mmCIF file with all atom_site columns, C-alpha atoms in Angstrom:
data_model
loop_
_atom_site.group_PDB
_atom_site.id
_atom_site.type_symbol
_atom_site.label_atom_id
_atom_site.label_alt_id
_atom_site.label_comp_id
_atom_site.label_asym_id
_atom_site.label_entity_id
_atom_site.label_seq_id
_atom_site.pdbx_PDB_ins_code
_atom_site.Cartn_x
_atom_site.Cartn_y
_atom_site.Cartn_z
_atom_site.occupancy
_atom_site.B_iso_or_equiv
_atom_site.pdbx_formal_charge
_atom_site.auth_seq_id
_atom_site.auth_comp_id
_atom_site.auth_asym_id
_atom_site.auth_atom_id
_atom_site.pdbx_PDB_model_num
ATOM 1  C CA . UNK A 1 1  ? -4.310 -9.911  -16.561 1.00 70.00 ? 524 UNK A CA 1
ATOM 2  C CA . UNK A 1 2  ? -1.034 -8.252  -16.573 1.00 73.00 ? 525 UNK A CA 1
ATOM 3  C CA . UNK A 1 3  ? 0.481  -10.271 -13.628 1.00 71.00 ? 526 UNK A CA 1
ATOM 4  C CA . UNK A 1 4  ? -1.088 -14.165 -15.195 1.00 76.00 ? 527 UNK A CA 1
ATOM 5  C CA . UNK A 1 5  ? 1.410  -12.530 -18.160 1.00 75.00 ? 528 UNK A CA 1
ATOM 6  C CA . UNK A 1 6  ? 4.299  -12.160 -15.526 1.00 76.00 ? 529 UNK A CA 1
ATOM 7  C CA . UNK A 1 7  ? 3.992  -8.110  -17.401 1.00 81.00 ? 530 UNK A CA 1
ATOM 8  C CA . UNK A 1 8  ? 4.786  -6.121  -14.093 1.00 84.00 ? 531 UNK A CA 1
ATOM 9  C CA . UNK A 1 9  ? 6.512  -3.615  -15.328 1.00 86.00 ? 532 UNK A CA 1
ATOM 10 C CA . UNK A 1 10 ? 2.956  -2.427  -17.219 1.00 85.00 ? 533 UNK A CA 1
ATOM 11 C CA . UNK A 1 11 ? 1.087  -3.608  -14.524 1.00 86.00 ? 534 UNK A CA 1
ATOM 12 C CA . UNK A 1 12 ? 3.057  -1.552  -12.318 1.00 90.00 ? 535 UNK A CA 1
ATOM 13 C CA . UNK A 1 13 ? 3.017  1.372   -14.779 1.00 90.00 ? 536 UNK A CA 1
ATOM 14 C CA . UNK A 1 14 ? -0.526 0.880   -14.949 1.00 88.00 ? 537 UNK A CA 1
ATOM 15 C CA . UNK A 1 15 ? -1.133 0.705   -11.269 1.00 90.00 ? 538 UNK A CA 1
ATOM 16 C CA . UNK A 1 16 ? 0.369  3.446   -10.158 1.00 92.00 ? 539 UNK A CA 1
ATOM 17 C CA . UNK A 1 17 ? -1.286 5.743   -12.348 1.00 90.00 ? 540 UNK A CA 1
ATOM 18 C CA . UNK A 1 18 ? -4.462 4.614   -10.056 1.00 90.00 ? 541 UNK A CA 1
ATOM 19 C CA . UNK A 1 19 ? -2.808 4.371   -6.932  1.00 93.00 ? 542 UNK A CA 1
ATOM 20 C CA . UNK A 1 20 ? -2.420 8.507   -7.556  1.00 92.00 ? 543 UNK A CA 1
ATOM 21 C CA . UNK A 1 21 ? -5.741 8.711   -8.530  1.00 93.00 ? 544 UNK A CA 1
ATOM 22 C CA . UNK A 1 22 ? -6.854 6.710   -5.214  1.00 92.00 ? 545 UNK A CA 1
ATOM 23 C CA . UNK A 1 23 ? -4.065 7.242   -2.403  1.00 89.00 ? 546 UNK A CA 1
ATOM 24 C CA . UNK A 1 24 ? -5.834 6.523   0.273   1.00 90.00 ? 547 UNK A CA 1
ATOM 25 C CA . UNK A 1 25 ? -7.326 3.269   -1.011  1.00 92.00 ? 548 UNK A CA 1
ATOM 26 C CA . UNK A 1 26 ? -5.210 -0.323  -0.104  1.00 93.00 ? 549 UNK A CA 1
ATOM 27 C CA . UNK A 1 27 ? -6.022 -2.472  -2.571  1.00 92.00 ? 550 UNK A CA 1
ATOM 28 C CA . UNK A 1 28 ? -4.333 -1.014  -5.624  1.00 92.00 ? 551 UNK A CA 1
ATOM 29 C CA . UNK A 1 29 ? -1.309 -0.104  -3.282  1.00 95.00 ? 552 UNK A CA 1
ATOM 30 C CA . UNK A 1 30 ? -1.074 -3.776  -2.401  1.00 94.00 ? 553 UNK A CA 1
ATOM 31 C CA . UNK A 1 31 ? -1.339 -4.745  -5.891  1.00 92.00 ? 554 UNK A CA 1
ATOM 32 C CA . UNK A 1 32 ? 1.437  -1.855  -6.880  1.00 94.00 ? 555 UNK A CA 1
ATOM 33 C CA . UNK A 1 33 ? 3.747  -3.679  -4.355  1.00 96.00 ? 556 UNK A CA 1
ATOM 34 C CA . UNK A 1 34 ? 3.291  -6.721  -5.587  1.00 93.00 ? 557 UNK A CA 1
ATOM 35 C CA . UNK A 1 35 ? 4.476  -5.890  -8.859  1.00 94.00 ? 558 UNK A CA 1
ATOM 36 C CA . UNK A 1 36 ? 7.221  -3.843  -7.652  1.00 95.00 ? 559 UNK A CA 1
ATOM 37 C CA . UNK A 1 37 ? 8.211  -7.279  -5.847  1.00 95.00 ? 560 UNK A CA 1
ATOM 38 C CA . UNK A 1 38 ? 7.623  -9.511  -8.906  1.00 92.00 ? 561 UNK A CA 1
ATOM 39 C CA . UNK A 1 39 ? 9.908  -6.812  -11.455 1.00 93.00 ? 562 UNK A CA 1
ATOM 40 C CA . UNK A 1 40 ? 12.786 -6.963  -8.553  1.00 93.00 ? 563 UNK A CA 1
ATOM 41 C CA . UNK A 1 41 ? 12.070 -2.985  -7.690  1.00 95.00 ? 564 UNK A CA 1
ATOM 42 C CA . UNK A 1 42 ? 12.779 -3.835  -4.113  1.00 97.00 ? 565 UNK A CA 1
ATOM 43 C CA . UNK A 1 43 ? 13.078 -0.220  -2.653  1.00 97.00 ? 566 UNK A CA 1
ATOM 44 C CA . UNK A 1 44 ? 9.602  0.908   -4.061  1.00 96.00 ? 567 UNK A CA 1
ATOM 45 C CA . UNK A 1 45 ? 7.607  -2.483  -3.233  1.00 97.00 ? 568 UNK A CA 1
ATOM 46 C CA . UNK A 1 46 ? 8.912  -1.685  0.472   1.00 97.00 ? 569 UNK A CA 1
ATOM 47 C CA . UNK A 1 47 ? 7.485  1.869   0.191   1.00 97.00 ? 570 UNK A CA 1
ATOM 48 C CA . UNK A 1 48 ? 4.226  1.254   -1.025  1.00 96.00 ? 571 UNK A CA 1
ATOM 49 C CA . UNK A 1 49 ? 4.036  -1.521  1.790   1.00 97.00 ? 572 UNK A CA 1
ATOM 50 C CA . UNK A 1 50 ? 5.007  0.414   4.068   1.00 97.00 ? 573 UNK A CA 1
ATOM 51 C CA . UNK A 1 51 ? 2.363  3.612   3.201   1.00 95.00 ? 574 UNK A CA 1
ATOM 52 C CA . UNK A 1 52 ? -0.327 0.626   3.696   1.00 95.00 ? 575 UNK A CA 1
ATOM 53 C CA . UNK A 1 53 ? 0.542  -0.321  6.857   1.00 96.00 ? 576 UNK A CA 1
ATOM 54 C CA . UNK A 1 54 ? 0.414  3.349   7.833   1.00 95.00 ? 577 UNK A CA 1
ATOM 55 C CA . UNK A 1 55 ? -3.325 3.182   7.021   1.00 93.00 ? 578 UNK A CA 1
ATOM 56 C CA . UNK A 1 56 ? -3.940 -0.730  7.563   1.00 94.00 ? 579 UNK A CA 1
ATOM 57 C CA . UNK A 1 57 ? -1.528 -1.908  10.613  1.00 93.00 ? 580 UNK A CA 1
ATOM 58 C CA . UNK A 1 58 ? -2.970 -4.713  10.666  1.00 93.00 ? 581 UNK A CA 1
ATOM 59 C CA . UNK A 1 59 ? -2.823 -6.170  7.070   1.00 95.00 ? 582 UNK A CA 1
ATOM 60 C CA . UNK A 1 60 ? -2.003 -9.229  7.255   1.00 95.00 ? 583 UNK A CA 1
ATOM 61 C CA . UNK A 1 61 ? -0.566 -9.746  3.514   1.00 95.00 ? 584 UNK A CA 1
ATOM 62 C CA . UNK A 1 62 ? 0.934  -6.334  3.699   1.00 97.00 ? 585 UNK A CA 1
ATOM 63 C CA . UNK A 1 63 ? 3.046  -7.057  6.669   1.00 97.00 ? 586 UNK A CA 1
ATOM 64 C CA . UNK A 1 64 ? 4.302  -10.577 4.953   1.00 96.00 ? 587 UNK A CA 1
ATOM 65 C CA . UNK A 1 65 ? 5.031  -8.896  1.748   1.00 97.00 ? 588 UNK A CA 1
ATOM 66 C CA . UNK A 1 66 ? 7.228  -6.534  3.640   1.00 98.00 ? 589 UNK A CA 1
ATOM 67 C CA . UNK A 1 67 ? 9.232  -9.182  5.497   1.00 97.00 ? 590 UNK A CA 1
ATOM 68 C CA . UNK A 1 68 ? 9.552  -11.038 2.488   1.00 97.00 ? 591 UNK A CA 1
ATOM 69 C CA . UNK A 1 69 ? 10.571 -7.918  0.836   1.00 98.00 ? 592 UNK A CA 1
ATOM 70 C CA . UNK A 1 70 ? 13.469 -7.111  3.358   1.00 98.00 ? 593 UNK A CA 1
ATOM 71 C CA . UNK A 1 71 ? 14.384 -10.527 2.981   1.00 97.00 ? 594 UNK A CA 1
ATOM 72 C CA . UNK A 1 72 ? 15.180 -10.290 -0.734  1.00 97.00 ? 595 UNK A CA 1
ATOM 73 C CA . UNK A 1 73 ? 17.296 -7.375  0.145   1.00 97.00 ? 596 UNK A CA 1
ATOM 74 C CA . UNK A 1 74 ? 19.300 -9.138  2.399   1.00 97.00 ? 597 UNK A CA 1
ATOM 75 C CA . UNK A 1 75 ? 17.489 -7.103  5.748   1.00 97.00 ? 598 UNK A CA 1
ATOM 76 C CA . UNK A 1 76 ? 16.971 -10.586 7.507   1.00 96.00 ? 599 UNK A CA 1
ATOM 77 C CA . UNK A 1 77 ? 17.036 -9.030  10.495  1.00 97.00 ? 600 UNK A CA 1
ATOM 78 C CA . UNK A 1 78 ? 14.395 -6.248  9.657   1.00 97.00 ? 601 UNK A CA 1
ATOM 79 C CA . UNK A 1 79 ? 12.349 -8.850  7.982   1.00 97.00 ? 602 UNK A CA 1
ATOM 80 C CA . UNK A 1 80 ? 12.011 -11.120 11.142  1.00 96.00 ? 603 UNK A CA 1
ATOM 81 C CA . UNK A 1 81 ? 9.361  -9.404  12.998  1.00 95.00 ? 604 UNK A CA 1
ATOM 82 C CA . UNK A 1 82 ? 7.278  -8.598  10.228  1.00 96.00 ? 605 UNK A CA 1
ATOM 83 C CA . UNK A 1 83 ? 7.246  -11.929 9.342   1.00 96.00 ? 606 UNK A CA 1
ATOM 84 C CA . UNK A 1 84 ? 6.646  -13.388 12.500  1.00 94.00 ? 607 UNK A CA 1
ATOM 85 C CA . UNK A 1 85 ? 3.698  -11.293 13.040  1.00 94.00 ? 608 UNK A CA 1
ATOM 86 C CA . UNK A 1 86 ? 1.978  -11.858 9.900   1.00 94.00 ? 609 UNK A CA 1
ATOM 87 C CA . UNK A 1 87 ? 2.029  -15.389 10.955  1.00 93.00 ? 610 UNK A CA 1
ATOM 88 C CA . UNK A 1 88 ? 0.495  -14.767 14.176  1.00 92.00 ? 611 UNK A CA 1
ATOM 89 C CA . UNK A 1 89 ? -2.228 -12.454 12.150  1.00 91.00 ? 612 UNK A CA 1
ATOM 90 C CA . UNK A 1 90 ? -3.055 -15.416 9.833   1.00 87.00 ? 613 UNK A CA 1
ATOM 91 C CA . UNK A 1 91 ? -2.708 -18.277 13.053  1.00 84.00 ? 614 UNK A CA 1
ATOM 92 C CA . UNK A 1 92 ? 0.313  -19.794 12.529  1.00 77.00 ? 615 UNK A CA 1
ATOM 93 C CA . UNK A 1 93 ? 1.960  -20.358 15.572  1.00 66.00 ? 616 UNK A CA 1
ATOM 94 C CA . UNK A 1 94 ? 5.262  -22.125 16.324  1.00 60.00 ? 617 UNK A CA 1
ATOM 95 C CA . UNK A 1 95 ? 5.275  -24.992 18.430  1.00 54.00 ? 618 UNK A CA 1
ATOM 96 C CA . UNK A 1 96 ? 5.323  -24.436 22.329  1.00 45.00 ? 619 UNK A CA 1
ATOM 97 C CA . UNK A 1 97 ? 7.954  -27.046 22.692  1.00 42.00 ? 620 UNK A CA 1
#
C-alpha cells in the first residue's frame, strides 16, 4: 500500500519496526531495502541487502538490488559483479560471441 503511494519513508518506518521484530526473516528485509532504495537512503538499503545475503547468498533480487544500489552511489565497480551474477541466477547470459 505504502509503496503503490510512492510513501517510503512510512513504509520504511513501518518496516523496520518488523524487521526488529523478525531479524532473521528475508522478506521484510528485502522490502526495508527497497524502500530505503526508493527514498534515496543509499547507505542503509546497502546494509539491509547486504544482512540478507548473509542469510540468503543466493537471492537472486537481493544481489541485483545491491548492484543497482552501488550503482546509484557511483560504486560501478563494486556493483559489477553483483550484477553480473544476479543475471546468471535469473538466466541471463551474455552472448558467447
Amino acid at each position: 500500500m505504502f509503496f503503490e503511494a510512492k510513501e517510503y519513508l512510512t513504509a520504511a518506518r513501518i518496516l523496520g519496526g518488523l524487521v526488529a521484530e523478525v531479524p532473521e526473516q528475508v522478506g521484510p528485509r528485502l522490502l526495508l531495502a527497497r524502500a530505503y532504495y526508493h527514498s534515496a537512503r543509499l547507505r542503509k538499503a546497502e546494509a539491509e541487502l547486504r544482512a540478507v545475503l548473509e542469510r540468503d547468498p543466493v537471492e537472486q533480487y537481493a544481489r541485483f538490488m545491491l548492484g543497482r544500489t552501488l550503482q546509484r552511489q557511483g560504486r560501478g565497480d563494486e556493483a559489477a559483479p553483483h550484477l553480473r551474477m544476479a543475471a546468471a541466477m535469473s538466466g541471463e547470459f551474455p552472448d558467447a560471441g
